[in-house]
Protein backbone atom coordinates (compact mmCIF):
# COMPACT_ATOMS: atom_id res chain seq x y z
CA UNK A 1 0.00 0.00 0.00
CA UNK A 2 1.13 3.54 -0.71
CA UNK A 3 0.03 5.70 2.25
CA UNK A 4 0.01 9.45 2.73
CA UNK A 5 0.50 10.00 6.47
CA UNK A 6 -0.51 13.39 7.85
CA UNK A 7 1.10 14.20 11.19
CA UNK A 8 4.01 11.83 10.48
CA UNK A 9 6.40 13.97 12.57
CA UNK A 10 4.29 13.60 15.72
CA UNK A 11 4.81 11.13 18.57
CA UNK A 12 2.12 8.75 17.35
CA UNK A 13 2.64 9.52 13.65
CA UNK A 14 6.30 8.46 13.69
CA UNK A 15 5.33 5.11 15.19
CA UNK A 16 2.58 4.58 12.61
CA UNK A 17 5.10 5.39 9.86
CA UNK A 18 7.57 2.84 11.25
CA UNK A 19 4.86 0.17 11.61
CA UNK A 20 3.80 0.74 7.99
CA UNK A 21 7.40 0.57 6.74
CA UNK A 22 8.09 -2.60 8.78
CA UNK A 23 5.13 -4.25 7.02
CA UNK A 24 6.46 -3.33 3.58
CA UNK A 25 4.24 -0.37 2.78
CA UNK A 26 5.43 2.89 1.20
CA UNK A 27 4.84 6.07 3.21
CA UNK A 28 4.78 9.74 2.28
CA UNK A 29 5.06 11.52 5.62
CA UNK A 30 3.76 15.05 5.94
CA UNK A 31 4.75 17.77 8.41
CA UNK A 32 4.60 21.53 8.07
CA UNK A 33 8.39 21.84 7.83
CA UNK A 34 8.92 18.78 5.64
CA UNK A 35 11.19 17.31 8.34
CA UNK A 36 10.19 13.92 9.70
CA UNK A 37 12.49 11.79 11.86
CA UNK A 38 11.75 8.48 10.16
CA UNK A 39 14.22 6.41 8.10
CA UNK A 40 13.48 3.96 5.32
CA UNK A 41 13.92 3.34 1.59
CA UNK A 42 10.15 3.48 1.14
CA UNK A 43 9.75 6.67 3.18
CA UNK A 44 9.55 10.17 1.76
CA UNK A 45 9.14 13.25 3.95
CA UNK A 46 7.27 16.18 2.42
CA UNK A 47 6.10 19.60 3.58
CA UNK A 48 2.38 20.29 3.64
CA UNK A 49 -0.31 22.24 5.45
CA UNK A 50 -3.28 20.13 6.55
CA UNK A 51 -5.43 23.26 6.89
CA UNK A 52 -5.33 23.78 3.09
CA UNK A 53 -7.73 21.43 1.23
CA UNK A 54 -6.04 21.96 -2.16
CA UNK A 55 -2.67 21.09 -0.67
CA UNK A 56 -4.15 17.99 0.99
CA UNK A 57 -5.67 16.95 -2.37
CA UNK A 58 -2.36 17.41 -4.22
CA UNK A 59 -0.51 15.44 -1.54
CA UNK A 60 -3.12 12.65 -1.44
CA UNK A 61 -3.39 12.07 -5.19
CA UNK A 62 -1.83 8.80 -6.29
CA UNK A 63 -1.88 7.17 -2.85
CA UNK A 64 -4.01 4.16 -1.84
CA UNK A 65 -5.03 5.67 1.49
CA UNK A 66 -4.54 8.62 3.81
CA UNK A 67 -3.71 8.19 7.48
CA UNK A 68 -3.87 10.95 10.05
CA UNK A 69 -2.06 11.38 13.34
CA UNK A 70 -2.66 15.11 13.20
CA UNK A 71 -3.07 17.18 16.31
CA UNK A 72 -3.47 20.88 16.95
CA UNK A 73 -0.11 22.65 17.32
CA UNK A 74 0.72 23.09 21.04
CA UNK A 75 0.83 26.89 20.74
CA UNK A 76 -2.65 27.14 19.18
CA UNK A 77 -6.21 26.87 20.49
CA UNK A 78 -7.21 23.17 20.27
CA UNK A 79 -10.35 24.29 18.42
CA UNK A 80 -8.16 24.85 15.28
CA UNK A 81 -8.31 21.07 15.00
CA UNK A 82 -11.91 21.28 13.78
CA UNK A 83 -11.29 23.41 10.64
CA UNK A 84 -8.13 21.35 10.08
CA UNK A 85 -10.27 18.20 10.05
CA UNK A 86 -12.74 19.82 7.65
CA UNK A 87 -9.84 20.79 5.36
CA UNK A 88 -8.57 17.20 5.28
CA UNK A 89 -12.06 15.88 4.48
CA UNK A 90 -12.49 18.49 1.71
CA UNK A 91 -9.00 17.72 0.41
CA UNK A 92 -9.81 14.01 0.12
CA UNK A 93 -13.02 14.84 -1.75
CA UNK A 94 -10.93 16.82 -4.25
CA UNK A 95 -8.46 13.94 -4.64
CA UNK A 96 -8.55 10.43 -6.10
CA UNK A 97 -8.37 8.87 -2.61
CA UNK A 98 -11.41 8.06 -0.49
CA UNK A 99 -9.88 5.93 2.30
CA UNK A 100 -9.03 7.74 5.55
CA UNK A 101 -7.86 6.27 8.88
CA UNK A 102 -7.89 8.85 11.66
CA UNK A 103 -6.29 9.19 15.09
CA UNK A 104 -8.86 10.71 17.41
CA UNK A 105 -9.35 11.38 21.10
CA UNK A 106 -10.52 9.30 24.04
CA UNK A 107 -12.88 11.96 25.45
CA UNK A 108 -15.67 11.10 23.01
CA UNK A 109 -15.70 7.38 23.91
CA UNK A 110 -18.54 5.99 26.00
CA UNK A 111 -17.87 4.97 29.60
CA UNK A 112 -21.47 4.03 30.32
CA UNK A 113 -24.95 4.39 28.86
CA UNK A 114 -25.20 7.92 27.38
CA UNK A 115 -22.03 8.96 29.21
CA UNK A 116 -18.75 9.93 27.57
CA UNK A 117 -15.29 9.98 29.17
CA UNK A 118 -15.17 13.80 28.86
CA UNK A 119 -18.22 13.98 31.20
CA UNK A 120 -16.53 11.88 33.90
CA UNK A 121 -15.80 13.79 37.14
CA UNK A 122 -12.21 12.58 37.04
CA UNK A 123 -11.53 13.78 33.49
CA UNK A 124 -8.76 16.41 33.79
CA UNK A 125 -10.09 19.97 33.34
CA UNK A 126 -7.05 21.03 31.32
CA UNK A 127 -7.76 18.36 28.69
CA UNK A 128 -11.40 19.37 28.15
CA UNK A 129 -10.76 21.87 25.29
CA UNK A 130 -8.68 19.33 23.34
CA UNK A 131 -11.16 16.53 24.03
CA UNK A 132 -14.04 18.76 22.91
CA UNK A 133 -12.14 19.63 19.71
CA UNK A 134 -11.78 15.90 19.00
CA UNK A 135 -15.51 15.39 19.62
CA UNK A 136 -16.37 18.27 17.26
CA UNK A 137 -13.94 16.89 14.67
CA UNK A 138 -15.56 13.45 14.94
CA UNK A 139 -18.96 15.05 14.25
CA UNK A 140 -17.54 16.38 10.96
CA UNK A 141 -16.00 13.02 10.10
CA UNK A 142 -19.28 11.20 10.79
CA UNK A 143 -20.96 13.46 8.21
CA UNK A 144 -18.45 12.30 5.56
CA UNK A 145 -20.29 9.17 4.48
CA UNK A 146 -18.92 9.75 0.96
CA UNK A 147 -15.48 8.81 2.32
CA UNK A 148 -14.34 5.42 3.66
CA UNK A 149 -13.23 6.71 7.07
CA UNK A 150 -12.27 4.82 10.22
CA UNK A 151 -11.74 6.64 13.52
CA UNK A 152 -9.33 5.08 16.02
CA UNK A 153 -9.43 6.64 19.48
CA UNK A 154 -6.60 6.03 21.94
CA UNK A 155 -7.47 5.04 25.51
CA UNK A 156 -7.09 7.47 28.44
CA UNK A 157 -3.31 6.95 28.58
CA UNK A 158 -1.11 6.41 25.50
CA UNK A 159 2.63 6.58 25.98
CA UNK A 160 5.84 5.53 24.23
CA UNK A 161 6.53 1.92 25.17
CA UNK A 162 6.80 -1.59 23.83
CA UNK A 163 5.35 -3.16 20.69
CA UNK A 164 3.61 -6.31 21.94
CA UNK A 165 1.27 -6.66 18.95
CA UNK A 166 -1.60 -7.09 21.43
CA UNK A 167 -4.56 -4.75 21.79
CA UNK A 168 -8.34 -4.83 22.07
CA UNK A 169 -10.95 -2.64 20.38
CA UNK A 170 -14.51 -1.62 21.25
CA UNK A 171 -16.96 0.16 18.97
CA UNK A 172 -17.62 3.59 20.50
CA UNK A 173 -16.40 2.56 23.97
CA UNK A 174 -13.34 3.27 26.09
CA UNK A 175 -11.22 0.12 26.41
CA UNK A 176 -10.38 -0.63 30.05
CA UNK A 177 -8.30 -3.59 31.28
CA UNK A 178 -9.12 -6.01 34.13
CA UNK A 179 -7.41 -3.69 36.64
CA UNK A 180 -9.58 -0.77 35.56
CA UNK A 181 -6.76 0.95 33.65
CA UNK A 182 -7.28 2.45 30.20
CA UNK A 183 -3.93 2.49 28.45
CA UNK A 184 -1.87 1.40 25.43
CA UNK A 185 1.65 1.95 24.15
CA UNK A 186 1.98 4.21 21.11
CA UNK A 187 3.66 1.25 19.36
CA UNK A 188 0.61 -1.00 19.88
CA UNK A 189 -1.75 1.81 18.90
CA UNK A 190 0.26 1.97 15.65
CA UNK A 191 -0.29 -1.79 15.20
CA UNK A 192 -4.06 -1.29 15.55
CA UNK A 193 -3.93 1.68 13.15
CA UNK A 194 -2.06 -0.24 10.44
CA UNK A 195 -4.27 -3.32 10.93
CA UNK A 196 -7.26 -1.08 10.19
CA UNK A 197 -5.53 0.42 7.14
CA UNK A 198 -4.86 -3.10 5.82
CA UNK A 199 -8.14 -4.79 6.77
CA UNK A 200 -10.78 -2.00 6.75
CA UNK A 201 -12.77 -3.81 9.45
CA UNK A 202 -14.16 -0.62 11.01
CA UNK A 203 -15.24 1.63 8.15
CA UNK A 204 -17.61 4.44 9.28
CA UNK A 205 -16.84 3.47 12.87
CA UNK A 206 -15.42 5.12 15.99
CA UNK A 207 -13.22 2.47 17.53
CA UNK A 208 -11.69 2.63 21.01
CA UNK A 209 -8.27 0.95 21.25
CA UNK A 210 -6.49 -0.28 24.39
CA UNK A 211 -5.29 -3.30 26.33
N1 LIG B 1 -5.88 9.93 25.18
C1 LIG B 1 -6.11 10.62 24.07
O1 LIG B 1 -7.24 10.91 23.69
C2 LIG B 1 -4.93 11.06 23.25
C3 LIG B 1 -3.66 10.95 23.77
C4 LIG B 1 -2.60 11.32 22.97
C5 LIG B 1 -2.84 11.84 21.68
N2 LIG B 1 -4.10 11.96 21.22
C6 LIG B 1 -4.35 12.56 19.90
O2 LIG B 1 -3.61 11.85 18.91
C7 LIG B 1 -3.16 12.75 17.91
C8 LIG B 1 -1.65 12.62 17.75
O3 LIG B 1 -1.02 12.87 19.00
P1 LIG B 1 0.56 13.16 19.11
O4 LIG B 1 0.88 13.18 20.55
O5 LIG B 1 1.32 12.25 18.19
O6 LIG B 1 0.61 14.66 18.54
P2 LIG B 1 1.87 15.56 18.17
O7 LIG B 1 3.14 14.88 18.58
O8 LIG B 1 1.59 16.93 18.67
O9 LIG B 1 1.82 15.59 16.56
C9 LIG B 1 0.91 16.38 15.87
C10 LIG B 1 1.21 16.28 14.39
O10 LIG B 1 0.32 17.15 13.67
C11 LIG B 1 1.09 17.87 12.72
N3 LIG B 1 0.43 19.12 12.35
C12 LIG B 1 -0.11 20.06 13.17
N4 LIG B 1 -0.62 21.08 12.45
C13 LIG B 1 -0.40 20.77 11.14
C14 LIG B 1 -0.71 21.42 9.91
N5 LIG B 1 -1.34 22.60 9.84
N6 LIG B 1 -0.33 20.81 8.75
C15 LIG B 1 0.33 19.61 8.78
N7 LIG B 1 0.65 18.96 9.92
C16 LIG B 1 0.29 19.53 11.08
C17 LIG B 1 2.42 18.08 13.41
O11 LIG B 1 3.40 18.37 12.43
P3 LIG B 1 4.50 19.56 12.57
O12 LIG B 1 5.82 18.84 12.55
O13 LIG B 1 4.25 20.38 11.38
O14 LIG B 1 4.23 20.26 13.88
C18 LIG B 1 2.64 16.70 14.02
O15 LIG B 1 3.14 15.81 13.06
C19 LIG B 1 -3.58 14.16 18.38
O16 LIG B 1 -4.76 14.52 17.72
C20 LIG B 1 -3.80 13.98 19.86
O17 LIG B 1 -4.72 14.91 20.40
C21 LIG B 1 -5.16 11.57 21.96
mmCIF file of C-alpha atoms and ligand atoms in Angstrom, residues 6-15 30-36 47-52 55 68-74 76 80-81 84 102-109 117 123 127 130-131 134 152-159 174 186 189, ligand 1:
data_model
loop_
_atom_site.group_PDB
_atom_site.id
_atom_site.type_symbol
_atom_site.label_atom_id
_atom_site.label_comp_id
_atom_site.label_asym_id
_atom_site.label_seq_id
_atom_site.Cartn_x
_atom_site.Cartn_y
_atom_site.Cartn_z
ATOM 1 C CA UNK A 6 -0.509 13.390 7.848
ATOM 2 C CA UNK A 7 1.100 14.196 11.193
ATOM 3 C CA UNK A 8 4.009 11.829 10.481
ATOM 4 C CA UNK A 9 6.398 13.966 12.573
ATOM 5 C CA UNK A 10 4.286 13.598 15.721
ATOM 6 C CA UNK A 11 4.808 11.131 18.572
ATOM 7 C CA UNK A 12 2.119 8.748 17.350
ATOM 8 C CA UNK A 13 2.641 9.523 13.646
ATOM 9 C CA UNK A 14 6.299 8.455 13.694
ATOM 10 C CA UNK A 15 5.333 5.113 15.191
ATOM 11 C CA UNK A 30 3.763 15.055 5.943
ATOM 12 C CA UNK A 31 4.750 17.768 8.408
ATOM 13 C CA UNK A 32 4.602 21.534 8.072
ATOM 14 C CA UNK A 33 8.386 21.837 7.826
ATOM 15 C CA UNK A 34 8.922 18.777 5.642
ATOM 16 C CA UNK A 35 11.189 17.315 8.338
ATOM 17 C CA UNK A 36 10.187 13.917 9.700
ATOM 18 C CA UNK A 47 6.095 19.600 3.583
ATOM 19 C CA UNK A 48 2.380 20.286 3.639
ATOM 20 C CA UNK A 49 -0.308 22.240 5.446
ATOM 21 C CA UNK A 50 -3.276 20.133 6.550
ATOM 22 C CA UNK A 51 -5.433 23.256 6.885
ATOM 23 C CA UNK A 52 -5.329 23.784 3.092
ATOM 24 C CA UNK A 55 -2.666 21.092 -0.671
ATOM 25 C CA UNK A 68 -3.865 10.953 10.046
ATOM 26 C CA UNK A 69 -2.062 11.376 13.345
ATOM 27 C CA UNK A 70 -2.664 15.113 13.198
ATOM 28 C CA UNK A 71 -3.071 17.176 16.311
ATOM 29 C CA UNK A 72 -3.473 20.876 16.948
ATOM 30 C CA UNK A 73 -0.113 22.653 17.321
ATOM 31 C CA UNK A 74 0.722 23.086 21.042
ATOM 32 C CA UNK A 76 -2.646 27.141 19.177
ATOM 33 C CA UNK A 80 -8.158 24.851 15.279
ATOM 34 C CA UNK A 81 -8.309 21.073 14.999
ATOM 35 C CA UNK A 84 -8.132 21.347 10.076
ATOM 36 C CA UNK A 102 -7.894 8.855 11.662
ATOM 37 C CA UNK A 103 -6.290 9.188 15.089
ATOM 38 C CA UNK A 104 -8.856 10.706 17.409
ATOM 39 C CA UNK A 105 -9.352 11.382 21.095
ATOM 40 C CA UNK A 106 -10.520 9.301 24.043
ATOM 41 C CA UNK A 107 -12.876 11.964 25.448
ATOM 42 C CA UNK A 108 -15.668 11.096 23.011
ATOM 43 C CA UNK A 109 -15.702 7.383 23.908
ATOM 44 C CA UNK A 117 -15.293 9.981 29.170
ATOM 45 C CA UNK A 123 -11.531 13.781 33.487
ATOM 46 C CA UNK A 127 -7.761 18.363 28.688
ATOM 47 C CA UNK A 130 -8.685 19.328 23.344
ATOM 48 C CA UNK A 131 -11.163 16.525 24.034
ATOM 49 C CA UNK A 134 -11.781 15.905 18.997
ATOM 50 C CA UNK A 152 -9.335 5.083 16.018
ATOM 51 C CA UNK A 153 -9.428 6.637 19.479
ATOM 52 C CA UNK A 154 -6.604 6.027 21.943
ATOM 53 C CA UNK A 155 -7.470 5.045 25.507
ATOM 54 C CA UNK A 156 -7.087 7.469 28.443
ATOM 55 C CA UNK A 157 -3.315 6.947 28.576
ATOM 56 C CA UNK A 158 -1.110 6.409 25.504
ATOM 57 C CA UNK A 159 2.631 6.575 25.976
ATOM 58 C CA UNK A 174 -13.345 3.266 26.094
ATOM 59 C CA UNK A 186 1.984 4.214 21.110
ATOM 60 C CA UNK A 189 -1.750 1.809 18.897
HETATM 61 N N1 LIG B 1 -5.884 9.932 25.184
HETATM 62 C C1 LIG B 1 -6.106 10.622 24.069
HETATM 63 O O1 LIG B 1 -7.240 10.915 23.687
HETATM 64 C C2 LIG B 1 -4.929 11.058 23.246
HETATM 65 C C3 LIG B 1 -3.665 10.947 23.772
HETATM 66 C C4 LIG B 1 -2.602 11.316 22.968
HETATM 67 C C5 LIG B 1 -2.844 11.843 21.684
HETATM 68 N N2 LIG B 1 -4.102 11.957 21.217
HETATM 69 C C6 LIG B 1 -4.351 12.559 19.900
HETATM 70 O O2 LIG B 1 -3.612 11.855 18.913
HETATM 71 C C7 LIG B 1 -3.159 12.755 17.910
HETATM 72 C C8 LIG B 1 -1.652 12.623 17.746
HETATM 73 O O3 LIG B 1 -1.020 12.868 18.997
HETATM 74 P P1 LIG B 1 0.561 13.158 19.108
HETATM 75 O O4 LIG B 1 0.883 13.184 20.547
HETATM 76 O O5 LIG B 1 1.317 12.252 18.190
HETATM 77 O O6 LIG B 1 0.613 14.659 18.544
HETATM 78 P P2 LIG B 1 1.874 15.559 18.167
HETATM 79 O O7 LIG B 1 3.141 14.883 18.577
HETATM 80 O O8 LIG B 1 1.593 16.929 18.672
HETATM 81 O O9 LIG B 1 1.816 15.587 16.563
HETATM 82 C C9 LIG B 1 0.906 16.383 15.867
HETATM 83 C C10 LIG B 1 1.207 16.282 14.386
HETATM 84 O O10 LIG B 1 0.317 17.148 13.666
HETATM 85 C C11 LIG B 1 1.087 17.866 12.716
HETATM 86 N N3 LIG B 1 0.435 19.123 12.353
HETATM 87 C C12 LIG B 1 -0.109 20.057 13.171
HETATM 88 N N4 LIG B 1 -0.620 21.080 12.447
HETATM 89 C C13 LIG B 1 -0.400 20.772 11.141
HETATM 90 C C14 LIG B 1 -0.708 21.417 9.910
HETATM 91 N N5 LIG B 1 -1.345 22.600 9.836
HETATM 92 N N6 LIG B 1 -0.333 20.810 8.755
HETATM 93 C C15 LIG B 1 0.332 19.610 8.775
HETATM 94 N N7 LIG B 1 0.645 18.956 9.918
HETATM 95 C C16 LIG B 1 0.288 19.527 11.077
HETATM 96 C C17 LIG B 1 2.423 18.081 13.409
HETATM 97 O O11 LIG B 1 3.398 18.371 12.427
HETATM 98 P P3 LIG B 1 4.503 19.556 12.572
HETATM 99 O O12 LIG B 1 5.816 18.837 12.551
HETATM 100 O O13 LIG B 1 4.245 20.381 11.381
HETATM 101 O O14 LIG B 1 4.232 20.261 13.883
HETATM 102 C C18 LIG B 1 2.636 16.702 14.023
HETATM 103 O O15 LIG B 1 3.143 15.805 13.064
HETATM 104 C C19 LIG B 1 -3.581 14.160 18.378
HETATM 105 O O16 LIG B 1 -4.761 14.521 17.722
HETATM 106 C C20 LIG B 1 -3.802 13.975 19.860
HETATM 107 O O17 LIG B 1 -4.717 14.911 20.405
HETATM 108 C C21 LIG B 1 -5.156 11.570 21.965
#
